[in-house]
Coordinates of C-alpha atoms in Angstrom, one line a residue:
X458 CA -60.8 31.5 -26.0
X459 CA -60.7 28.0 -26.8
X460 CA -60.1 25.4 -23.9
X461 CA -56.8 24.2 -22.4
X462 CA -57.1 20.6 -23.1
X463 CA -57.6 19.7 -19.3
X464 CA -60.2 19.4 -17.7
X465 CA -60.4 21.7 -15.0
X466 CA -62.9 19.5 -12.4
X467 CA -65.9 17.2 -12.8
X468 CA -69.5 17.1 -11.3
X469 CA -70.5 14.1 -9.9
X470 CA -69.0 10.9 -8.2
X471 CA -70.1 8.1 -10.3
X472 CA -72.3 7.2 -7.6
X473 CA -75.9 6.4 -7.6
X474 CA -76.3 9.2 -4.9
X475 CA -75.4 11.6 -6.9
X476 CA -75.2 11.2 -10.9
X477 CA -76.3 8.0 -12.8
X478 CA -76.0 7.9 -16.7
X479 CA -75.9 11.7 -17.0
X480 CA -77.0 12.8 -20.7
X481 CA -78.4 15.8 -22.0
X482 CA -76.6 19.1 -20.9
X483 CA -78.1 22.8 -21.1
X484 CA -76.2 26.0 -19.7
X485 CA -78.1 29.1 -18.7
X486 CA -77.3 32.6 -18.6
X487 CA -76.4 32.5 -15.3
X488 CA -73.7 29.8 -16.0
X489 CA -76.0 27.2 -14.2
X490 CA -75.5 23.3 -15.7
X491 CA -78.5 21.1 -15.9
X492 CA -78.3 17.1 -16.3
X493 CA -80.4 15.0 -17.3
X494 CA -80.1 12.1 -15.3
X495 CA -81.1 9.0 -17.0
X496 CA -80.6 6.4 -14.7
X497 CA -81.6 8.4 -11.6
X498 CA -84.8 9.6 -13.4
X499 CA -84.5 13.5 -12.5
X500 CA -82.7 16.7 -13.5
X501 CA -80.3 18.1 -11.2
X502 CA -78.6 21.7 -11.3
X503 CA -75.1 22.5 -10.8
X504 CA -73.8 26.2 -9.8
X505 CA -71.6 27.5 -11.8
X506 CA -68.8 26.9 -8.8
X507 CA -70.8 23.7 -7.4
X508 CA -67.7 21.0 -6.6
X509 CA -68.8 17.5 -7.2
X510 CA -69.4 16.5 -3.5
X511 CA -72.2 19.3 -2.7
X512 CA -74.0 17.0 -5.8
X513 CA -75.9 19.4 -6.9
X514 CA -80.0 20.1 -6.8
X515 CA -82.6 18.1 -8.3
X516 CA -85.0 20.6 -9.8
X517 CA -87.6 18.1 -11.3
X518 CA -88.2 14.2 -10.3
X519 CA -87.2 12.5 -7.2
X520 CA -83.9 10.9 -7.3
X521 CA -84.0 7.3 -7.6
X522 CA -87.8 7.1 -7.9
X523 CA -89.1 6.2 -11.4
X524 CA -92.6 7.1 -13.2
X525 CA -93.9 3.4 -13.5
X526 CA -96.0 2.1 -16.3
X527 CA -100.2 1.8 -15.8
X528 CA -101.1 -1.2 -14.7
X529 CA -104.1 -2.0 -16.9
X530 CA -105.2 -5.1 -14.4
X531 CA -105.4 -2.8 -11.3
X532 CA -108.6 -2.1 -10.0
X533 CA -110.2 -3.1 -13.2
X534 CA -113.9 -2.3 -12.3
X535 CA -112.8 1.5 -12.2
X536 CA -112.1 4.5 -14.2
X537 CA -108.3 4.2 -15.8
X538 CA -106.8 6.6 -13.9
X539 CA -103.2 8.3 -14.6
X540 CA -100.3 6.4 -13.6
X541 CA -98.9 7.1 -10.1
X542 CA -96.7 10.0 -9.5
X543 CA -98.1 11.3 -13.5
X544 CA -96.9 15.3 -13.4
X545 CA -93.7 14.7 -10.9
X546 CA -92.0 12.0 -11.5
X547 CA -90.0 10.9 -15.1
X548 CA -89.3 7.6 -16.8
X549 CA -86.2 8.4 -18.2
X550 CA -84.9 11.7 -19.0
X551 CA -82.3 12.3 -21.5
X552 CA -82.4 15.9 -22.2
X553 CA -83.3 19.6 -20.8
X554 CA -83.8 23.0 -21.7
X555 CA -85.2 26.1 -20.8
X556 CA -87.9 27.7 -22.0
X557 CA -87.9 31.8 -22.4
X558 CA -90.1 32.8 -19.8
X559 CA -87.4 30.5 -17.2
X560 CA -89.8 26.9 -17.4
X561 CA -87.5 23.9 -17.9
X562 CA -88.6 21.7 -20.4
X563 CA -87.4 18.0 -20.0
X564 CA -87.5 15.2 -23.1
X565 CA -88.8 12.1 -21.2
X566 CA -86.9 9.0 -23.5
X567 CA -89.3 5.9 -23.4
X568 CA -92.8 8.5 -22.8
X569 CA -91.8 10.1 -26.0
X570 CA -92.9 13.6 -25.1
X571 CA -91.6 17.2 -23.7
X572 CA -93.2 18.0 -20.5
X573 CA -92.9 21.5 -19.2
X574 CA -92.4 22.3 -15.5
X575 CA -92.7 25.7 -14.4
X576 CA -90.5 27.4 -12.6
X577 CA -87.9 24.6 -12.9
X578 CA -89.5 23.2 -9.2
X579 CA -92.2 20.9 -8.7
X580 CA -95.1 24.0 -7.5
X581 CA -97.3 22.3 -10.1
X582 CA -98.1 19.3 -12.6
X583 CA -96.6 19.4 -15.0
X584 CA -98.0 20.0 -18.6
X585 CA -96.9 17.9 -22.0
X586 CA -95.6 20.3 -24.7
X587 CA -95.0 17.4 -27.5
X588 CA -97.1 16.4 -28.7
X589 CA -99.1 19.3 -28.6
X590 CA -102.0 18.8 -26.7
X591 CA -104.3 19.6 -29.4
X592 CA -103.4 17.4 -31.5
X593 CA -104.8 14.0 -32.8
X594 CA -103.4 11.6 -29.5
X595 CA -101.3 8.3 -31.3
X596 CA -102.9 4.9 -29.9
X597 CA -99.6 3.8 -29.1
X598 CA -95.8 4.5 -28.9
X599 CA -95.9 2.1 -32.1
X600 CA -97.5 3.5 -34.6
X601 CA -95.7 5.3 -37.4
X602 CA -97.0 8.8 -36.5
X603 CA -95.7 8.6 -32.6
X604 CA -92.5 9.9 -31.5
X605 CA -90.5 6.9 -30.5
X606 CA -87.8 6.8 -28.0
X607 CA -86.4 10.7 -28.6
X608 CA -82.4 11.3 -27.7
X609 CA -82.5 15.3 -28.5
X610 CA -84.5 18.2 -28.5
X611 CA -83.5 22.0 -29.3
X612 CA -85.5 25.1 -28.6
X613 CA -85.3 28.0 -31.4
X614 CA -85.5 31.5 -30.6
X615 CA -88.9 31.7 -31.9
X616 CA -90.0 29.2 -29.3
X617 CA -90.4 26.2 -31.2
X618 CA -89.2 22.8 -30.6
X619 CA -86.6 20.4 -32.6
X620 CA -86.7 17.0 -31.8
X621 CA -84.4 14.0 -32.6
X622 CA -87.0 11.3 -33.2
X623 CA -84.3 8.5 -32.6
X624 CA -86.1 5.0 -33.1
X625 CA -88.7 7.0 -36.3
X626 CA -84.8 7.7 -37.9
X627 CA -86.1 11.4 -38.5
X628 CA -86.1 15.0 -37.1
X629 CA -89.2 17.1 -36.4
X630 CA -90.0 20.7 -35.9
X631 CA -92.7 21.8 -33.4
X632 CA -93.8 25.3 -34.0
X633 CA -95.5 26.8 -31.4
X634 CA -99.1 26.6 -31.4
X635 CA -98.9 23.7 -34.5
X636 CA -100.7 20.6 -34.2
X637 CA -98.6 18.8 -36.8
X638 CA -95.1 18.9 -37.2
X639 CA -92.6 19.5 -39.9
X640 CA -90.4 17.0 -40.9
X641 CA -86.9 18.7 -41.2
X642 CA -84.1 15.5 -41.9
X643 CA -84.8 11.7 -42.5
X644 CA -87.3 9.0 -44.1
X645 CA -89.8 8.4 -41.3
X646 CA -89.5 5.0 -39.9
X647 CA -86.9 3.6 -42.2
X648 CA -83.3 3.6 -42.0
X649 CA -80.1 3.4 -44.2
X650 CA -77.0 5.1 -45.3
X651 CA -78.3 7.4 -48.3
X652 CA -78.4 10.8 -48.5
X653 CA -82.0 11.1 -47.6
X654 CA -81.6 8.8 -44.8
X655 CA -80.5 8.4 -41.0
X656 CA -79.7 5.5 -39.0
X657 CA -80.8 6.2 -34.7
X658 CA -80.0 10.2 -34.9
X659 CA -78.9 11.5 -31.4
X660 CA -78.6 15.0 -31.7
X661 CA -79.1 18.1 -33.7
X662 CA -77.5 21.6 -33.6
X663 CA -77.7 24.5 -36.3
X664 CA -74.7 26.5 -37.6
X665 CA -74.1 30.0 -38.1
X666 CA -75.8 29.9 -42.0
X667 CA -78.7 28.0 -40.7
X668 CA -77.4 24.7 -41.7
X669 CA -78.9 21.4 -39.3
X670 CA -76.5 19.2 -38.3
X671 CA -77.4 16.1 -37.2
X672 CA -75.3 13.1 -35.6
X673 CA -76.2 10.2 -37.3
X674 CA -75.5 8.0 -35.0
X675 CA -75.3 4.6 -36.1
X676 CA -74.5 5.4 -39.7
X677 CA -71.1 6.7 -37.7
X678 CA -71.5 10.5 -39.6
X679 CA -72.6 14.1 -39.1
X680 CA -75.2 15.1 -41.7
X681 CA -75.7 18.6 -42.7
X682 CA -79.3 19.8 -44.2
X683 CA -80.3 23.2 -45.9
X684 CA -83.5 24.2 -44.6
X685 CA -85.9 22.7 -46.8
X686 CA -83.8 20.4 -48.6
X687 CA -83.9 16.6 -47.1
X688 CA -81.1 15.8 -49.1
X689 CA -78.0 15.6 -46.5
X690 CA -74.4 16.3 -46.9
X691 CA -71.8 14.7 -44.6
X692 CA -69.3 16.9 -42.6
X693 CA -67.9 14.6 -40.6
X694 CA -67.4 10.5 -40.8
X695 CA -68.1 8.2 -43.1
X696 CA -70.8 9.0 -46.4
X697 CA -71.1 5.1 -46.4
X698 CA -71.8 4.4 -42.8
X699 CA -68.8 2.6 -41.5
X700 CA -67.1 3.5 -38.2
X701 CA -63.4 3.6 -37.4
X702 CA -60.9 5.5 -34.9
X703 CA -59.0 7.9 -37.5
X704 CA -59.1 11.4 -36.8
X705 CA -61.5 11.6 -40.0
X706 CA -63.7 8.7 -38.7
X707 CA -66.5 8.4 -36.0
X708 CA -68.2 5.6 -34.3
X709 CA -71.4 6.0 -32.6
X710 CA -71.6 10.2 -32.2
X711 CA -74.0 11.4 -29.8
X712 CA -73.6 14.9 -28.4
X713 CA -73.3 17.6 -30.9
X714 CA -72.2 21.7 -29.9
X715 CA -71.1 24.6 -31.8
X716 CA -68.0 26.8 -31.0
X717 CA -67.9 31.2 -31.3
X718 CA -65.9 30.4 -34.0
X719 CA -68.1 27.7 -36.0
X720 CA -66.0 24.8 -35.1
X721 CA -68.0 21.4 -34.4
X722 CA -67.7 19.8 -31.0
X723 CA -68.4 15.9 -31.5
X724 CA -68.9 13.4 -28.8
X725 CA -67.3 10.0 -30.4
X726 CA -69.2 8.0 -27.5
X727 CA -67.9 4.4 -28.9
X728 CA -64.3 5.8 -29.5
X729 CA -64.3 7.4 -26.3
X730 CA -63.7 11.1 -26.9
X731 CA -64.4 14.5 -27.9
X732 CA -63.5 15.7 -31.5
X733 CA -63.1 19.2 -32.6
X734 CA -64.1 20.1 -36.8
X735 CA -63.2 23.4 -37.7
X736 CA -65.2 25.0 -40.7
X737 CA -64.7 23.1 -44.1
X738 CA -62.8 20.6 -42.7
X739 CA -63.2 16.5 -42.1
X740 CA -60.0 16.0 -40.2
X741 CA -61.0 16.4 -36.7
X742 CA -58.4 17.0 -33.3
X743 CA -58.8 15.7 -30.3
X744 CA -60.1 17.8 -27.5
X745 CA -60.2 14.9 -24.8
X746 CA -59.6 11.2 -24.9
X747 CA -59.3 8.1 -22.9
X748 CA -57.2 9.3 -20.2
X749 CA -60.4 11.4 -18.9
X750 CA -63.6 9.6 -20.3
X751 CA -65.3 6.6 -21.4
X752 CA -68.7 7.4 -22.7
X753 CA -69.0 10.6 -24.0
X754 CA -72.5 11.6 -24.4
X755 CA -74.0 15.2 -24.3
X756 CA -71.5 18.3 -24.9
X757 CA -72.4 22.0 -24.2
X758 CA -70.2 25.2 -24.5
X759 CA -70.6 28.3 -22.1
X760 CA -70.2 32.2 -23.3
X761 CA -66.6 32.0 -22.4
X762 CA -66.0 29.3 -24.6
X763 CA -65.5 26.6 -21.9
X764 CA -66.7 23.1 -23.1
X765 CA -68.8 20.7 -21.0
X766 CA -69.2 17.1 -21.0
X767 CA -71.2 14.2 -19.8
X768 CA -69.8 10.3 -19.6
X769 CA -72.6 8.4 -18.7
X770 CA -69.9 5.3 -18.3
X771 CA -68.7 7.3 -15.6
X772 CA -71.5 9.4 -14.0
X773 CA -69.4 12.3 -14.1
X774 CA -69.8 15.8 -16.3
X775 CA -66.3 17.2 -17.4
X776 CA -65.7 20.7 -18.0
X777 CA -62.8 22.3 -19.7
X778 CA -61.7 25.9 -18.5
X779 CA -61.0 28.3 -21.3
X780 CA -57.6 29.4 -21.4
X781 CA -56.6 31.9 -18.8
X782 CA -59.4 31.0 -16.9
X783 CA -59.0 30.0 -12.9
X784 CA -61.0 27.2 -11.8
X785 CA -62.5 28.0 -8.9
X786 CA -61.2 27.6 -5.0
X787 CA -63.8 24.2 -4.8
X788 CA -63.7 22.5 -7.6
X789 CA -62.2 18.9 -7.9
X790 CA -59.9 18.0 -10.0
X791 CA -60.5 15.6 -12.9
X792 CA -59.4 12.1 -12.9
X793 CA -58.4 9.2 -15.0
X794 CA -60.6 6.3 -15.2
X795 CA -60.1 4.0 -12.9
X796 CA -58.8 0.8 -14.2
X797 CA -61.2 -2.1 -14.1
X798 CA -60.2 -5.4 -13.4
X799 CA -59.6 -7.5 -16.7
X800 CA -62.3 -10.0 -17.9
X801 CA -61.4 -13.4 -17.2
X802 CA -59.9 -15.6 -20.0
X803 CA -62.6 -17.1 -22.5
X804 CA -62.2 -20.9 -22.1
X805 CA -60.4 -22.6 -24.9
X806 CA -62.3 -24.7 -27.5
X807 CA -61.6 -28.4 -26.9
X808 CA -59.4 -29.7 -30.3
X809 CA -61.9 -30.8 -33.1
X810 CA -61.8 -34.4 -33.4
X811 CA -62.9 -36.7 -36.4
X812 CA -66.0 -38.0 -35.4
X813 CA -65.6 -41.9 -36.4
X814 CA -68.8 -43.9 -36.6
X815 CA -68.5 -47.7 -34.8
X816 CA -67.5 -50.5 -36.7
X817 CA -70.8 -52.8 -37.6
X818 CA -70.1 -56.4 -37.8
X819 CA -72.4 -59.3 -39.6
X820 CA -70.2 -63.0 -38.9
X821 CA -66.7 -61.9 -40.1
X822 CA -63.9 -60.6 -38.7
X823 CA -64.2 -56.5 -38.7
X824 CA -61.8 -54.4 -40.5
X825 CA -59.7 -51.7 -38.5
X826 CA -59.4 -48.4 -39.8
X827 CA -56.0 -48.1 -40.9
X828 CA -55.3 -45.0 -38.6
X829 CA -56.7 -46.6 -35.3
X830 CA -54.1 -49.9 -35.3
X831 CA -50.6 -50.3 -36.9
X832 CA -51.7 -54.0 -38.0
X833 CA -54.4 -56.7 -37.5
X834 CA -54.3 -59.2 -34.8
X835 CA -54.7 -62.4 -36.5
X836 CA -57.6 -63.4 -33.9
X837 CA -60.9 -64.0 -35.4
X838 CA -63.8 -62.2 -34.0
X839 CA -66.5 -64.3 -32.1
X840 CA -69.5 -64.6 -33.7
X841 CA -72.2 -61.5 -33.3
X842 CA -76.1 -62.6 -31.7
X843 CA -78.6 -63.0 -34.1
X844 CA -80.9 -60.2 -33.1
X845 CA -84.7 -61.6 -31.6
X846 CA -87.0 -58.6 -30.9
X847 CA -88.8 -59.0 -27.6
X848 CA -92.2 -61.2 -27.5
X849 CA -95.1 -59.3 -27.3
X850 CA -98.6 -60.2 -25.0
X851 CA -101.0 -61.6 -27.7
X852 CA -104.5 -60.4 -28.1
X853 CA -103.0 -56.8 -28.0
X854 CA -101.3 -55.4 -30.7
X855 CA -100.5 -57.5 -34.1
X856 CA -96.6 -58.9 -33.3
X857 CA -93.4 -58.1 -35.2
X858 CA -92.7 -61.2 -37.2
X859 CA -89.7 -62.4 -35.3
X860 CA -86.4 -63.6 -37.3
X861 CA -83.3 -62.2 -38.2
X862 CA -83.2 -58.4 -39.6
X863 CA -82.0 -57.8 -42.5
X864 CA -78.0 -58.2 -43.3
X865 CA -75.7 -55.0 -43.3
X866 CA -73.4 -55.3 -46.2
X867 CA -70.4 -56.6 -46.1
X868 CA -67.2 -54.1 -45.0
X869 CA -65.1 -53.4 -47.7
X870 CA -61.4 -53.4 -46.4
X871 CA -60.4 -50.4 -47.4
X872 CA -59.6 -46.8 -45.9
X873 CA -63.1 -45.1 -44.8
X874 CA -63.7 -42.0 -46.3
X875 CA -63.4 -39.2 -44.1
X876 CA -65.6 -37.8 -41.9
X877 CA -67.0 -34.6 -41.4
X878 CA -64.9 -32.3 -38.5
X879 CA -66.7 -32.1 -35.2
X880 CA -66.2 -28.7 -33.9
X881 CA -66.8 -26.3 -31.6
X882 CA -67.4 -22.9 -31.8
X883 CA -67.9 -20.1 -29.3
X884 CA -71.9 -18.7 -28.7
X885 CA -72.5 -15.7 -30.6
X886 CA -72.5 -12.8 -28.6
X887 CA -76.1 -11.1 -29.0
X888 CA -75.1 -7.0 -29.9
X889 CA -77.9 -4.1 -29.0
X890 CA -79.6 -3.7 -32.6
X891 CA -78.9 0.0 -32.1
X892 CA -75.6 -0.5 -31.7
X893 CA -75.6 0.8 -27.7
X894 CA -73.9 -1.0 -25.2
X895 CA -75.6 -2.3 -21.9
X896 CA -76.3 0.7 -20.3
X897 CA -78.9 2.0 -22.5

């Protein structure tokens, strides 16, 4: 059944007590919803019924509580030793998933790597998945091999792993057991509009012919690759990488989900809503806009069809009933942005002005510009001072011979050329290279 339009309710409050930069979305059988929750550094679990104001349950991390960096300078004279709170705590987390045998599985953005908690609680350490732990380890998150700042992952019924290698501009394959992976979509570590090429993917999602779709994020498209070809096609947006607001256009996709009946759910994060692509088309229709989002991010559909997604802008998760369907007794009802106060005024540039150099004199009368007086005064100018530099101690330095310097030519009486304008223009405003706004 496809979804009313409305949003039924919302998780979350937009506070930090409760959901911060939510993300990645995953549903499970039981119709629970888990969040990554990027700016509170945990995942938290919604019920199927949960109303916003319960907040939900954080399964893994510690709200609020951040995995901090190593610090290489502490206690120097012993063994490096893992960084505090390595196992429980998470840097970022933008996305979640469970595994078959019920562990969640959480992609850990700036750690670049899947770490796999089981149980979905904190009962043990947890254990990194990617990069396989057999595997030769990369000396740094900067070397071409490493996995560098991941927005996406996707577990395959054959339990293997599909991750959006954002920052590498590619998309890798994890097979279970593997030590290498395969490369399934982009040139590693270089970035452009071909066909061959992605620009900062975000997510990835397969069709019902086994197609991968990828958002190519700031190339403003969806790709589509065969499997083994590397050669994309692009469904939806632009071929040549320019954004726009049109129903046929995108700008900045993130979250990617498939409907029962093929159709392509798009997040259009910088355009600030939810597209829907029905098979073989490029015309998309709007599912939900402005009047209930800001910053679309992850999307998600349920077995009933209803849709689910996460504004980060917001700190809210939206969910759409299908048609027919009762929201429950508890849930709150979704509401419109609230309206922000509007920026303040940018300060006008002051008028340009022609810059005029001073008149030099040397004994005769000076000559006015023709646009500074209406006519000359018939005074004459007194006489300028010869100029005497300053004596100097002897026995120090060898003196300046003294006397007059030399003569400036005479002023011509006519018009002065013109000058070059003086003007003023406004500071360039410095834009995220990945085309993000502040809050990533």
């Amino acid at each position: 059944m496809a979804p009313t339009g409305v949003a039924a309710f919302q998780y979350g409050t937009g506070e930090k007590s409760c959901l911060n930069q939510p993300r990645g979305l995953h549903l499970d059988e039981a119709g629970n919803l888990y969040v990554a929750d990027f700016g509170n550094f945990c995942v938290v679990r919604f019920s199927l019924d949960d109303a916003a104001a319960k907040g939900g349950a954080v399964v893994v991390g510690v709200r609020g509580k951040q995995l901090m960096d190593i610090d290489y300078l502490k206690d120097i004279d012993k063994p490096l030793a893992p960084a505090e709170g390595e196992g429980v705590l998470l840097k970022n987390p933008i996305d979640v998933a469970l595994s078959s045998d019920g562990a969640l599985l959480v992609l850990d953005c700036p750690m670049g790597r899947v770490q796999r908690f089981d149980r979905g609680q904190q009962t043990s350490l947890a254990t990194v998945v990617v990069p396989p732990p057999r595997s030769m380890p990369a000396k740094s998150l900067a070397v071409p091999e490493a996995i560098k700042h991941p927005r996406c992952m996707l577990q395959l019924s054959d339990e293997s792993l599909v991750i959006c290698d954002t920052w590498s501009h590619r998309v890798l394959k994890y097979s279970k057991d593997a030590m290498a992976p395969e490369l399934l979509a982009g040139t590693p570590n270089s970035c452009g509009p071909s066909e061959r090429q992605l620009n900062f993917p975000s997510c990835v999602a397969f069709d019902a012919e086994g197609g991968l779709l990828v958002s190519d994020t700031n190339n403003h498209r969806i790709q589509r690759f065969l499997p083994g070809d590397l050669t994309g096609a692009t469904v939806a947006g632009s071929s040549s990488g320019t954004s726009g607001d049109g129903l046929s256009e995108l700008c900045m996709p993130t979250g990617l989900a498939i409907e029962v009946d093929g159709s392509l759910l798009v997040a259009d994060r910088g355009n600030g809503r939810v597209l829907r692509f029905k098979p073989g088309e490029t015309t998309g229709e709007l599912v939900l806009g402005k009047e209930l989002m800001e910053r679309p991010w992850g999307v998600a559909v349920d077995k009933d069809g209803g849709i689910f997604v996460s504004d980060e802008r917001r700190g809210i998760v939206l969910r759409l009933l299908p048609s027919g369907a009762t929201a429950p007794a508890n849930a709150q009802p979704a509401t419109a942005p609230s309206k922000r106060a509007p920026a303040p005024a940018p300060t006008p540039a002051p008028t340009s002005m022609t810059f005029q150099p001073p008149s030099r004199s040397n004994g005769t009368t000076a000559v006015a510009p023709k646009a500074a007086v209406a006519k000359a005064t018939p005074e004459v100018a007194p006489k300028t001072a010869v100029f005497q530099p300053p004596e100097r101690v002897p026995n120090r330095a060898t003196a300046a011979p003294q006397g007059e310097p030399p003569k400036l030519p005479k002023a011509t009486p006519t018009e002065p050329e013109p000058q070059a304008k003086v003007t003023t223009t406004s500071s360039h405003v410095a834009k995220d290279p990945l085309g993000l706004d502040d809050l990533d």
